[in-house]
PDB file of C-alpha atoms in Angstrom:
ATOM      1  CA  MET P 240      31.666  -9.426  -6.504  1.00  0.00           C
ATOM      2  CA  SER P 241      31.641  -7.601  -3.210  1.00  0.00           C
ATOM      3  CA  SER P 242      33.528  -9.217  -0.382  1.00  0.00           C
ATOM      4  CA  SER P 243      30.386  -9.396   1.768  1.00  0.00           C
ATOM      5  CA  LEU P 244      28.818 -11.748  -0.783  1.00  0.00           C
ATOM      6  CA  ARG P 245      31.658 -14.239  -0.661  1.00  0.00           C
ATOM      7  CA  GLY P 246      30.276 -15.988   2.404  1.00  0.00           C
ATOM      8  CA  PRO P 247      32.367 -17.561   5.114  1.00  0.00           C
ATOM      9  CA  LEU P 248      35.930 -18.466   4.287  1.00  0.00           C
ATOM     10  CA  PRO P 249      36.645 -22.216   4.083  1.00  0.00           C
ATOM     11  CA  ILE P 250      37.622 -23.832   7.385  1.00  0.00           C
ATOM     12  CA  VAL P 251      41.317 -24.343   8.048  1.00  0.00           C
ATOM     13  CA  PRO P 252      42.112 -28.072   8.072  1.00  0.00           C
ATOM     14  CA  GLN P 253      43.243 -29.644  11.355  1.00  0.00           C
ATOM     15  CA  ASP P 254      45.941 -31.561   9.479  1.00  0.00           C
ATOM     16  CA  SER P 255      49.077 -29.676   8.521  1.00  0.00           C
ATOM     17  CA  THR P 256      51.031 -30.243   5.317  1.00  0.00           C
ATOM     18  CA  ASP P 257      54.207 -28.645   6.671  1.00  0.00           C
ATOM     19  CA  ALA P 258      56.998 -31.240   7.135  1.00  0.00           C
ATOM     20  CA  GLY P 259      58.159 -29.872  10.479  1.00  0.00           C
ATOM     21  CA  GLU P 260      54.622 -29.709  11.832  1.00  0.00           C
ATOM     22  CA  LEU P 261      53.926 -33.246  10.628  1.00  0.00           C
ATOM     23  CA  TYR P 262      57.019 -34.505  12.462  1.00  0.00           C
ATOM     24  CA  ALA P 263      56.020 -32.629  15.629  1.00  0.00           C
ATOM     25  CA  THR P 264      52.470 -34.016  15.311  1.00  0.00           C
ATOM     26  CA  SER P 265      53.820 -37.557  15.024  1.00  0.00           C
ATOM     27  CA  LEU P 266      55.593 -37.036  18.355  1.00  0.00           C
ATOM     28  CA  VAL P 267      52.422 -35.615  19.929  1.00  0.00           C
ATOM     29  CA  ARG P 268      50.684 -38.819  18.846  1.00  0.00           C
ATOM     30  CA  MET P 269      53.257 -40.783  20.898  1.00  0.00           C
ATOM     31  CA  ALA P 270      52.238 -38.879  24.049  1.00  0.00           C
ATOM     32  CA  ALA P 271      50.699 -41.107  26.680  1.00  0.00           C
ATOM     33  CA  LEU P 272      47.091 -39.967  27.039  1.00  0.00           C
ATOM     34  CA  PRO P 273      44.448 -41.796  29.066  1.00  0.00           C
ATOM     35  CA  ALA P 274      42.764 -44.311  26.728  1.00  0.00           C
ATOM     36  CA  ALA P 275      39.329 -42.650  27.028  1.00  0.00           C
ATOM     37  CA  VAL P 276      40.782 -39.240  26.167  1.00  0.00           C
ATOM     38  CA  ASP P 277      42.721 -40.554  23.171  1.00  0.00           C
ATOM     39  CA  GLU P 278      39.667 -42.419  21.868  1.00  0.00           C
ATOM     40  CA  VAL P 279      37.403 -39.367  22.170  1.00  0.00           C
ATOM     41  CA  LEU P 280      39.985 -37.061  20.553  1.00  0.00           C
ATOM     42  CA  ARG P 281      40.329 -39.469  17.612  1.00  0.00           C
ATOM     43  CA  GLU P 282      36.574 -39.667  17.226  1.00  0.00           C
ATOM     44  CA  ILE P 283      36.204 -35.873  17.288  1.00  0.00           C
ATOM     45  CA  GLU P 284      39.016 -35.547  14.719  1.00  0.00           C
ATOM     46  CA  ASP P 285      37.157 -37.985  12.418  1.00  0.00           C
ATOM     47  CA  VAL P 286      33.745 -36.330  12.932  1.00  0.00           C
ATOM     48  CA  ALA P 287      35.286 -32.905  12.330  1.00  0.00           C
ATOM     49  CA  ARG P 288      36.874 -34.025   9.038  1.00  0.00           C
ATOM     50  CA  GLU P 289      33.632 -35.649   7.901  1.00  0.00           C
ATOM     51  CA  GLU P 290      31.329 -32.751   8.839  1.00  0.00           C
ATOM     52  CA  GLN P 291      33.772 -29.884   8.135  1.00  0.00           C
ATOM     53  CA  ILE P 292      33.726 -28.747  11.761  1.00  0.00           C
ATOM     54  CA  PRO P 293      36.776 -26.638  12.617  1.00  0.00           C
ATOM     55  CA  VAL P 294      38.962 -28.186  15.355  1.00  0.00           C
ATOM     56  CA  VAL P 295      42.549 -27.291  16.220  1.00  0.00           C
ATOM     57  CA  GLY P 296      44.001 -30.793  15.711  1.00  0.00           C
ATOM     58  CA  ARG P 297      46.589 -32.750  17.715  1.00  0.00           C
ATOM     59  CA  LEU P 298      49.559 -30.429  17.374  1.00  0.00           C
ATOM     60  CA  GLU P 299      47.770 -27.259  18.401  1.00  0.00           C
ATOM     61  CA  GLY P 300      45.738 -29.158  21.014  1.00  0.00           C
ATOM     62  CA  MET P 301      48.895 -30.312  22.760  1.00  0.00           C
ATOM     63  CA  LEU P 302      50.421 -26.852  22.294  1.00  0.00           C
ATOM     64  CA  LEU P 303      47.432 -25.299  24.085  1.00  0.00           C
ATOM     65  CA  GLN P 304      47.619 -27.826  26.908  1.00  0.00           C
ATOM     66  CA  THR P 305      51.353 -27.288  27.334  1.00  0.00           C
ATOM     67  CA  LEU P 306      51.242 -23.476  27.254  1.00  0.00           C
ATOM     68  CA  ALA P 307      48.127 -23.240  29.456  1.00  0.00           C
ATOM     69  CA  SER P 308      49.728 -25.507  32.064  1.00  0.00           C
ATOM     70  CA  LEU P 309      53.004 -23.511  32.282  1.00  0.00           C
ATOM     71  CA  PRO P 310      51.820 -21.353  35.223  1.00  0.00           C
ATOM     72  CA  GLY P 311      51.156 -24.589  37.145  1.00  0.00           C
ATOM     73  CA  ALA P 312      48.963 -24.171  40.196  1.00  0.00           C
ATOM     74  CA  SER P 313      47.656 -20.794  39.046  1.00  0.00           C
ATOM     75  CA  THR P 314      45.837 -22.237  36.008  1.00  0.00           C
ATOM     76  CA  ARG P 315      42.479 -22.519  37.755  1.00  0.00           C
ATOM     77  CA  ARG P 316      39.948 -20.732  35.566  1.00  0.00           C
ATOM     78  CA  ILE P 317      40.031 -21.281  31.816  1.00  0.00           C
ATOM     79  CA  LEU P 318      37.587 -19.799  29.310  1.00  0.00           C
ATOM     80  CA  ASP P 319      37.215 -21.397  25.882  1.00  0.00           C
ATOM     81  CA  ILE P 320      35.222 -19.171  23.489  1.00  0.00           C
ATOM     82  CA  GLY P 321      33.961 -21.277  20.575  1.00  0.00           C
ATOM     83  CA  THR P 322      33.534 -24.848  21.800  1.00  0.00           C
ATOM     84  CA  ALA P 323      32.471 -26.436  18.487  1.00  0.00           C
ATOM     85  CA  ILE P 324      32.224 -30.086  19.612  1.00  0.00           C
ATOM     86  CA  GLY P 325      34.581 -29.880  22.569  1.00  0.00           C
ATOM     87  CA  TYR P 326      38.001 -30.711  21.144  1.00  0.00           C
ATOM     88  CA  SER P 327      39.987 -27.778  22.545  1.00  0.00           C
ATOM     89  CA  ALA P 328      38.010 -27.827  25.827  1.00  0.00           C
ATOM     90  CA  ILE P 329      39.315 -31.361  26.414  1.00  0.00           C
ATOM     91  CA  TRP P 330      42.934 -30.291  25.836  1.00  0.00           C
ATOM     92  CA  LEU P 331      42.453 -27.222  28.071  1.00  0.00           C
ATOM     93  CA  ALA P 332      40.852 -29.345  30.832  1.00  0.00           C
ATOM     94  CA  ARG P 333      44.101 -31.326  30.882  1.00  0.00           C
ATOM     95  CA  ALA P 334      46.009 -28.111  31.717  1.00  0.00           C
ATOM     96  CA  LEU P 335      43.948 -27.297  34.824  1.00  0.00           C
ATOM     97  CA  ALA P 336      45.456 -27.275  38.283  1.00  0.00           C
ATOM     98  CA  PRO P 337      43.535 -29.541  40.709  1.00  0.00           C
ATOM     99  CA  GLY P 338      40.142 -28.016  41.495  1.00  0.00           C
ATOM    100  CA  GLY P 339      40.226 -25.775  38.411  1.00  0.00           C
ATOM    101  CA  ARG P 340      37.427 -25.374  35.865  1.00  0.00           C
ATOM    102  CA  VAL P 341      37.020 -24.771  32.156  1.00  0.00           C
ATOM    103  CA  THR P 342      34.022 -22.731  31.004  1.00  0.00           C
ATOM    104  CA  THR P 343      33.372 -23.213  27.315  1.00  0.00           C
ATOM    105  CA  ILE P 344      30.897 -21.186  25.237  1.00  0.00           C
ATOM    106  CA  GLU P 345      29.263 -22.396  22.019  1.00  0.00           C
ATOM    107  CA  ILE P 346      26.827 -20.394  19.922  1.00  0.00           C
ATOM    108  CA  ASP P 347      25.171 -23.484  18.372  1.00  0.00           C
ATOM    109  CA  PRO P 348      23.095 -25.429  20.970  1.00  0.00           C
ATOM    110  CA  VAL P 349      23.341 -28.762  19.141  1.00  0.00           C
ATOM    111  CA  ARG P 350      27.136 -28.517  18.925  1.00  0.00           C
ATOM    112  CA  ALA P 351      27.196 -27.555  22.626  1.00  0.00           C
ATOM    113  CA  GLY P 352      25.277 -30.736  23.503  1.00  0.00           C
ATOM    114  CA  ARG P 353      27.562 -32.861  21.365  1.00  0.00           C
ATOM    115  CA  ALA P 354      30.572 -31.245  23.064  1.00  0.00           C
ATOM    116  CA  ALA P 355      29.122 -32.049  26.493  1.00  0.00           C
ATOM    117  CA  ARG P 356      28.768 -35.707  25.497  1.00  0.00           C
ATOM    118  CA  PHE P 357      32.365 -35.944  24.196  1.00  0.00           C
ATOM    119  CA  ILE P 358      33.630 -34.196  27.354  1.00  0.00           C
ATOM    120  CA  ASP P 359      31.678 -36.717  29.488  1.00  0.00           C
ATOM    121  CA  ARG P 360      33.199 -39.601  27.619  1.00  0.00           C
ATOM    122  CA  ALA P 361      36.709 -38.161  28.028  1.00  0.00           C
ATOM    123  CA  GLY P 362      36.079 -38.097  31.789  1.00  0.00           C
ATOM    124  CA  TYR P 363      36.119 -34.308  32.244  1.00  0.00           C
ATOM    125  CA  ALA P 364      32.430 -33.544  32.907  1.00  0.00           C
ATOM    126  CA  ASP P 365      33.352 -32.736  36.518  1.00  0.00           C
ATOM    127  CA  ARG P 366      35.570 -29.813  35.499  1.00  0.00           C
ATOM    128  CA  VAL P 367      34.101 -28.430  32.247  1.00  0.00           C
ATOM    129  CA  ASP P 368      30.922 -26.326  31.976  1.00  0.00           C
ATOM    130  CA  VAL P 369      29.475 -26.062  28.478  1.00  0.00           C
ATOM    131  CA  LEU P 370      27.412 -22.892  28.008  1.00  0.00           C
ATOM    132  CA  VAL P 371      25.252 -21.986  25.020  1.00  0.00           C
ATOM    133  CA  GLY P 372      25.190 -18.527  23.502  1.00  0.00           C
ATOM    134  CA  ASP P 373      26.910 -15.596  21.858  1.00  0.00           C
ATOM    135  CA  ALA P 374      30.145 -14.582  23.582  1.00  0.00           C
ATOM    136  CA  PHE P 375      29.102 -10.906  23.519  1.00  0.00           C
ATOM    137  CA  ASP P 376      25.999 -11.775  25.605  1.00  0.00           C
ATOM    138  CA  MET P 377      27.639 -14.402  27.797  1.00  0.00           C
ATOM    139  CA  LEU P 378      30.982 -12.892  28.797  1.00  0.00           C
ATOM    140  CA  PRO P 379      29.534 -10.004  30.826  1.00  0.00           C
ATOM    141  CA  GLU P 380      27.821 -12.675  32.991  1.00  0.00           C
ATOM    142  CA  LEU P 381      31.092 -14.459  33.686  1.00  0.00           C
ATOM    143  CA  GLY P 382      33.994 -13.591  35.969  1.00  0.00           C
ATOM    144  CA  GLU P 383      37.745 -13.398  35.542  1.00  0.00           C
ATOM    145  CA  PHE P 384      39.916 -16.070  33.941  1.00  0.00           C
ATOM    146  CA  ASP P 385      43.577 -17.075  34.115  1.00  0.00           C
ATOM    147  CA  VAL P 386      43.543 -18.356  30.540  1.00  0.00           C
ATOM    148  CA  ILE P 387      41.223 -17.402  27.687  1.00  0.00           C
ATOM    149  CA  PHE P 388      41.239 -19.236  24.380  1.00  0.00           C
ATOM    150  CA  GLN P 389      39.344 -17.297  21.704  1.00  0.00           C
ATOM    151  CA  ASP P 390      38.427 -19.497  18.750  1.00  0.00           C
ATOM    152  CA  VAL P 391      35.117 -18.230  17.414  1.00  0.00           C
ATOM    153  CA  MET P 392      33.492 -18.767  14.037  1.00  0.00           C
ATOM    154  CA  LYS P 393      34.786 -15.553  12.486  1.00  0.00           C
ATOM    155  CA  HIS P 394      31.957 -15.255   9.946  1.00  0.00           C
ATOM    156  CA  ARG P 395      29.341 -15.512  12.713  1.00  0.00           C
ATOM    157  CA  TYR P 396      31.063 -12.942  14.901  1.00  0.00           C
ATOM    158  CA  PHE P 397      32.626 -10.446  12.510  1.00  0.00           C
ATOM    159  CA  GLY P 398      31.531 -11.525   9.031  1.00  0.00           C
ATOM    160  CA  ASP P 399      29.401  -8.392   8.712  1.00  0.00           C
ATOM    161  CA  ASP P 400      31.444  -5.880  10.704  1.00  0.00           C
ATOM    162  CA  PRO P 401      35.248  -6.027  11.148  1.00  0.00           C
ATOM    163  CA  SER P 402      35.089  -3.722  14.198  1.00  0.00           C
ATOM    164  CA  LYS P 403      33.443  -6.573  16.138  1.00  0.00           C
ATOM    165  CA  ALA P 404      36.811  -8.351  16.106  1.00  0.00           C
ATOM    166  CA  ALA P 405      38.262  -5.421  18.046  1.00  0.00           C
ATOM    167  CA  GLU P 406      35.264  -5.481  20.403  1.00  0.00           C
ATOM    168  CA  LEU P 407      35.708  -9.180  21.106  1.00  0.00           C
ATOM    169  CA  LEU P 408      39.408  -8.633  21.839  1.00  0.00           C
ATOM    170  CA  LYS P 409      38.516  -5.817  24.258  1.00  0.00           C
ATOM    171  CA  LEU P 410      35.859  -7.976  25.943  1.00  0.00           C
ATOM    172  CA  SER P 411      38.249 -10.917  26.333  1.00  0.00           C
ATOM    173  CA  LYS P 412      40.898  -8.611  27.791  1.00  0.00           C
ATOM    174  CA  SER P 413      38.423  -7.242  30.341  1.00  0.00           C
ATOM    175  CA  HIS P 414      37.882 -10.798  31.675  1.00  0.00           C
ATOM    176  CA  LEU P 415      41.562 -11.736  31.801  1.00  0.00           C
ATOM    177  CA  ALA P 416      43.228 -11.808  35.225  1.00  0.00           C
ATOM    178  CA  PRO P 417      46.531  -9.936  35.768  1.00  0.00           C
ATOM    179  CA  GLN P 418      49.349 -12.160  34.406  1.00  0.00           C
ATOM    180  CA  GLY P 419      46.645 -14.099  32.542  1.00  0.00           C
ATOM    181  CA  VAL P 420      47.237 -15.540  29.098  1.00  0.00           C
ATOM    182  CA  LEU P 421      45.090 -14.957  26.031  1.00  0.00           C
ATOM    183  CA  PHE P 422      45.277 -17.368  23.105  1.00  0.00           C
ATOM    184  CA  ILE P 423      43.573 -16.489  19.821  1.00  0.00           C
ATOM    185  CA  ASP P 424      43.405 -19.033  17.037  1.00  0.00           C
ATOM    186  CA  ASN P 425      43.481 -18.409  13.282  1.00  0.00           C
ATOM    187  CA  ALA P 426      45.590 -15.253  13.469  1.00  0.00           C
ATOM    188  CA  PHE P 427      46.398 -15.801   9.770  1.00  0.00           C
ATOM    189  CA  CYS P 428      42.703 -16.283   8.898  1.00  0.00           C
ATOM    190  CA  GLY P 429      43.490 -19.038   6.409  1.00  0.00           C
ATOM    191  CA  ASN P 430      46.359 -16.843   5.077  1.00  0.00           C
ATOM    192  CA  HIS P 431      43.862 -14.159   4.033  1.00  0.00           C
ATOM    193  CA  VAL P 432      45.555 -11.554   6.258  1.00  0.00           C
ATOM    194  CA  LEU P 433      49.011 -12.066   4.748  1.00  0.00           C
ATOM    195  CA  ASP P 434      48.667 -10.098   1.525  1.00  0.00           C
ATOM    196  CA  GLU P 435      47.609  -6.478   2.092  1.00  0.00           C
ATOM    197  CA  GLY P 436      46.660  -6.077  -1.568  1.00  0.00           C
ATOM    198  CA  ASP P 437      44.451  -9.146  -1.664  1.00  0.00           C
ATOM    199  CA  PRO P 438      40.742  -8.302  -1.954  1.00  0.00           C
ATOM    200  CA  ASP P 439      39.801  -9.960   1.284  1.00  0.00           C
ATOM    201  CA  SER P 440      36.619 -10.777   3.141  1.00  0.00           C
ATOM    202  CA  ILE P 441      35.134  -8.776   5.986  1.00  0.00           C
ATOM    203  CA  GLU P 442      36.164 -11.469   8.463  1.00  0.00           C
ATOM    204  CA  ALA P 443      39.790 -11.253   7.268  1.00  0.00           C
ATOM    205  CA  ARG P 444      39.660  -7.464   7.677  1.00  0.00           C
ATOM    206  CA  GLY P 445      38.401  -8.057  11.222  1.00  0.00           C
ATOM    207  CA  VAL P 446      41.231 -10.450  12.033  1.00  0.00           C
ATOM    208  CA  ARG P 447      43.833  -8.064  10.578  1.00  0.00           C
ATOM    209  CA  LEU P 448      42.441  -5.210  12.691  1.00  0.00           C
ATOM    210  CA  MET P 449      42.465  -7.410  15.811  1.00  0.00           C
ATOM    211  CA  ASN P 450      46.034  -8.575  15.084  1.00  0.00           C
ATOM    212  CA  GLU P 451      47.308  -4.996  14.745  1.00  0.00           C
ATOM    213  CA  LEU P 452      45.561  -3.896  17.948  1.00  0.00           C
ATOM    214  CA  LEU P 453      46.951  -6.799  19.952  1.00  0.00           C
ATOM    215  CA  ALA P 454      50.466  -6.354  18.539  1.00  0.00           C
ATOM    216  CA  GLN P 455      50.446  -2.690  19.709  1.00  0.00           C
ATOM    217  CA  ASP P 456      48.745  -3.257  23.072  1.00  0.00           C
ATOM    218  CA  THR P 457      51.286  -2.332  25.757  1.00  0.00           C
ATOM    219  CA  ASP P 458      49.318  -4.315  28.375  1.00  0.00           C
ATOM    220  CA  PHE P 459      50.432  -7.525  26.664  1.00  0.00           C
ATOM    221  CA  THR P 460      53.653  -9.323  25.831  1.00  0.00           C
ATOM    222  CA  SER P 461      52.526 -11.191  22.753  1.00  0.00           C
ATOM    223  CA  VAL P 462      53.491 -13.056  19.612  1.00  0.00           C
ATOM    224  CA  ILE P 463      51.821 -15.123  16.905  1.00  0.00           C
ATOM    225  CA  LEU P 464      53.200 -18.655  16.916  1.00  0.00           C
ATOM    226  CA  PRO P 465      53.278 -19.453  13.190  1.00  0.00           C
ATOM    227  CA  VAL P 466      51.881 -22.954  13.743  1.00  0.00           C
ATOM    228  CA  ARG P 467      48.999 -24.164  11.574  1.00  0.00           C
ATOM    229  CA  ASP P 468      46.847 -21.019  11.035  1.00  0.00           C
ATOM    230  CA  GLY P 469      48.727 -18.851  13.527  1.00  0.00           C
ATOM    231  CA  LEU P 470      48.134 -18.878  17.290  1.00  0.00           C
ATOM    232  CA  TRP P 471      48.329 -15.657  19.302  1.00  0.00           C
ATOM    233  CA  VAL P 472      49.959 -16.125  22.700  1.00  0.00           C
ATOM    234  CA  ALA P 473      49.522 -12.940  24.731  1.00  0.00           C
ATOM    235  CA  ARG P 474      50.429 -12.581  28.387  1.00  0.00           C
ATOM    236  CA  ARG P 475      48.842  -9.721  30.268  1.00  0.00           C
ATOM    237  CA  SER P 476      51.140  -7.595  32.407  1.00  0.00           C
TER     238      SER P 476
ATOM    239  CA  MET O 235      20.529 -40.669   5.164  1.00  0.00           C
ATOM    240  CA  PRO O 236      20.525 -37.450   7.182  1.00  0.00           C
ATOM    241  CA  HIS O 237      22.883 -37.127  10.102  1.00  0.00           C
ATOM    242  CA  ALA O 238      21.227 -38.146  13.413  1.00  0.00           C
ATOM    243  CA  PHE O 239      21.478 -34.571  14.716  1.00  0.00           C
ATOM    244  CA  ASP O 240      19.897 -33.108  11.564  1.00  0.00           C
ATOM    245  CA  ASP O 241      17.147 -35.674  10.906  1.00  0.00           C
ATOM    246  CA  GLU O 242      14.036 -33.693  11.747  1.00  0.00           C
ATOM    247  CA  ASP O 243      11.813 -36.734  11.116  1.00  0.00           C
ATOM    248  CA  ALA O 244      13.439 -38.564  14.002  1.00  0.00           C
ATOM    249  CA  SER O 245      12.491 -38.459  17.673  1.00  0.00           C
ATOM    250  CA  PHE O 246      14.318 -35.957  19.901  1.00  0.00           C
ATOM    251  CA  LEU O 247      14.935 -35.126  23.554  1.00  0.00           C
ATOM    252  CA  VAL O 248      15.210 -31.644  25.005  1.00  0.00           C
ATOM    253  CA  LEU O 249      18.362 -31.298  27.108  1.00  0.00           C
ATOM    254  CA  ARG O 250      19.052 -28.609  29.695  1.00  0.00           C
ATOM    255  CA  ASN O 251      22.448 -27.712  31.177  1.00  0.00           C
ATOM    256  CA  HIS O 252      23.195 -26.448  34.706  1.00  0.00           C
ATOM    257  CA  ALA O 253      22.817 -22.852  33.491  1.00  0.00           C
ATOM    258  CA  ARG O 254      19.254 -23.634  32.289  1.00  0.00           C
ATOM    259  CA  GLN O 255      20.124 -23.472  28.612  1.00  0.00           C
ATOM    260  CA  TYR O 256      18.649 -25.898  26.122  1.00  0.00           C
ATOM    261  CA  SER O 257      19.583 -28.130  23.215  1.00  0.00           C
ATOM    262  CA  LEU O 258      17.909 -30.838  21.157  1.00  0.00           C
ATOM    263  CA  TRP O 259      19.289 -34.359  21.145  1.00  0.00           C
ATOM    264  CA  PRO O 260      18.326 -37.343  18.970  1.00  0.00           C
ATOM    265  CA  SER O 261      16.547 -40.001  21.092  1.00  0.00           C
ATOM    266  CA  SER O 262      18.647 -42.683  19.392  1.00  0.00           C
ATOM    267  CA  ALA O 263      21.916 -41.376  20.900  1.00  0.00           C
ATOM    268  CA  VAL O 264      23.159 -41.486  24.504  1.00  0.00           C
ATOM    269  CA  PRO O 265      22.780 -37.960  25.954  1.00  0.00           C
ATOM    270  CA  PRO O 266      25.538 -36.242  27.958  1.00  0.00           C
ATOM    271  CA  THR O 267      25.281 -37.168  31.643  1.00  0.00           C
ATOM    272  CA  SER O 268      26.098 -33.607  32.652  1.00  0.00           C
ATOM    273  CA  TRP O 269      22.847 -32.338  31.035  1.00  0.00           C
ATOM    274  CA  THR O 270      19.303 -33.146  32.204  1.00  0.00           C
ATOM    275  CA  VAL O 271      16.567 -34.506  29.941  1.00  0.00           C
ATOM    276  CA  ALA O 272      13.906 -31.783  30.251  1.00  0.00           C
ATOM    277  CA  ALA O 273      11.378 -33.186  27.751  1.00  0.00           C
ATOM    278  CA  GLY O 274      10.840 -35.881  25.134  1.00  0.00           C
ATOM    279  CA  PRO O 275      11.159 -38.190  23.414  1.00  0.00           C
ATOM    280  CA  ALA O 276       8.970 -36.193  21.038  1.00  0.00           C
ATOM    281  CA  PRO O 277       8.919 -35.013  17.432  1.00  0.00           C
ATOM    282  CA  HIS O 278      11.490 -32.339  16.509  1.00  0.00           C
ATOM    283  CA  ALA O 279       8.898 -29.556  16.185  1.00  0.00           C
ATOM    284  CA  GLU O 280       7.435 -30.320  19.603  1.00  0.00           C
ATOM    285  CA  CYS O 281      10.887 -30.208  21.197  1.00  0.00           C
ATOM    286  CA  LEU O 282      11.623 -26.881  19.490  1.00  0.00           C
ATOM    287  CA  ALA O 283       8.332 -25.478  20.791  1.00  0.00           C
ATOM    288  CA  TYR O 284       9.262 -26.612  24.307  1.00  0.00           C
ATOM    289  CA  VAL O 285      12.622 -24.827  24.058  1.00  0.00           C
ATOM    290  CA  GLU O 286      11.014 -21.636  22.752  1.00  0.00           C
ATOM    291  CA  GLN O 287       8.537 -21.677  25.625  1.00  0.00           C
ATOM    292  CA  HIS O 288      11.063 -22.372  28.380  1.00  0.00           C
ATOM    293  CA  TRP O 289      14.268 -20.676  27.240  1.00  0.00           C
ATOM    294  CA  THR O 290      13.251 -17.040  27.559  1.00  0.00           C
ATOM    295  CA  ASP O 291      16.402 -15.619  29.170  1.00  0.00           C
ATOM    296  CA  LEU O 292      19.386 -16.412  26.983  1.00  0.00           C
ATOM    297  CA  ARG O 293      21.908 -15.489  29.675  1.00  0.00           C
ATOM    298  CA  PRO O 294      23.438 -18.383  31.616  1.00  0.00           C
ATOM    299  CA  GLU O 295      21.885 -18.788  35.031  1.00  0.00           C
ATOM    300  CA  GLY O 296      24.316 -18.924  37.939  1.00  0.00           C
ATOM    301  CA  SER O 297      27.378 -19.485  35.782  1.00  0.00           C
ATOM    302  CA  GLY O 298      30.700 -18.249  37.028  1.00  0.00           C
ATOM    303  CA  THR O 299      29.714 -19.203  40.553  1.00  0.00           C
ATOM    304  CA  PRO O 300      30.537 -22.545  42.156  1.00  0.00           C
ATOM    305  CA  ARG O 301      27.816 -25.146  41.858  1.00  0.00           C
TER     306      ARG O 301
END
C-alpha cells in the first residue's frame, strides 16, 4: 500500500509511559495554578482523551510555559500555530510579560470557538486572540513574534507534500524576532522519523526534512528535547 | 447521542471573533464571551449559509494590530 493511502498517523497521547516523565508530571501536578486554570486544563485533558484531540499534556504544557517565560519582560508577543481547543495557548498565556498577547491560529472553526470558550473560562480572554484559518494564509497578515510554538496537524499541512514542512519552517522563521524562540512539537512524529529504513508516511517525511533543515540552520541554536514526542527548542541569533 | 458540536439536528448560533471570522456554536452551550453572536439560534444549515454569505475574505481583519 502506498504511504499516501495510509491516512493520518495516530495522535500522540498526552500521557507519557516513561517513568522519569511520569515522575516529573506528578511534580507538575503539584504546581500551584489558579483554580480556574487548573479546572479548565483538567477538563481539556479529559475532552482531548475522549475525542482524540491532540494536546501537549501537563508536562509539556509546563515545559512550554517555563521556557517561554525565561526571557522575562521580553516575552510580549507569542504565536501559537495549531490551537486545537486551546490547551497550549493557556500555558503560553501564563508565560507572557504584563501587557503581552498570545495569537493562536486554528484551522478548524469549531475547535477555534471551543478554544475561545476554554480560554475565557481560564481567565485569559483579555490576552489571547483566537484566529481561524490556515497558517500559510494567516501568517503573512501577522507581525513579528518573540515566541512561536508550531504544533499543526501534520496530515492537514504536509500530508500530501513533505516540502510544505520546510515551507512552514521558513514562514515561521520569517515572523520570529531576533533572539526569538521557536518551539516545534512532535519532532519525532510518533517515532516515525527514527528509523530511516521504515516505510514512512508523507507527513513523517515532511517532519524529517524539517528536522534536518532546522538542525543545520546557522541562524538558530537549537536542540530537540526528547520529552514526549520530541520538542524543538530553537533560539534565533 | 451525537456530540453537541456535531449534532446537525440541533439549534446553532453563528459566532464571530474580533477579526471577523466565523464559527458555529450549539445553542445549548454557553458561547465564549470574547466572540460575538452574529446570528441564530437557527438550524445548522441556516447558520452555515449565513457564514458562507458573510465570511468572504478568509484573512483575519485587523489582527496583529492593537484593538
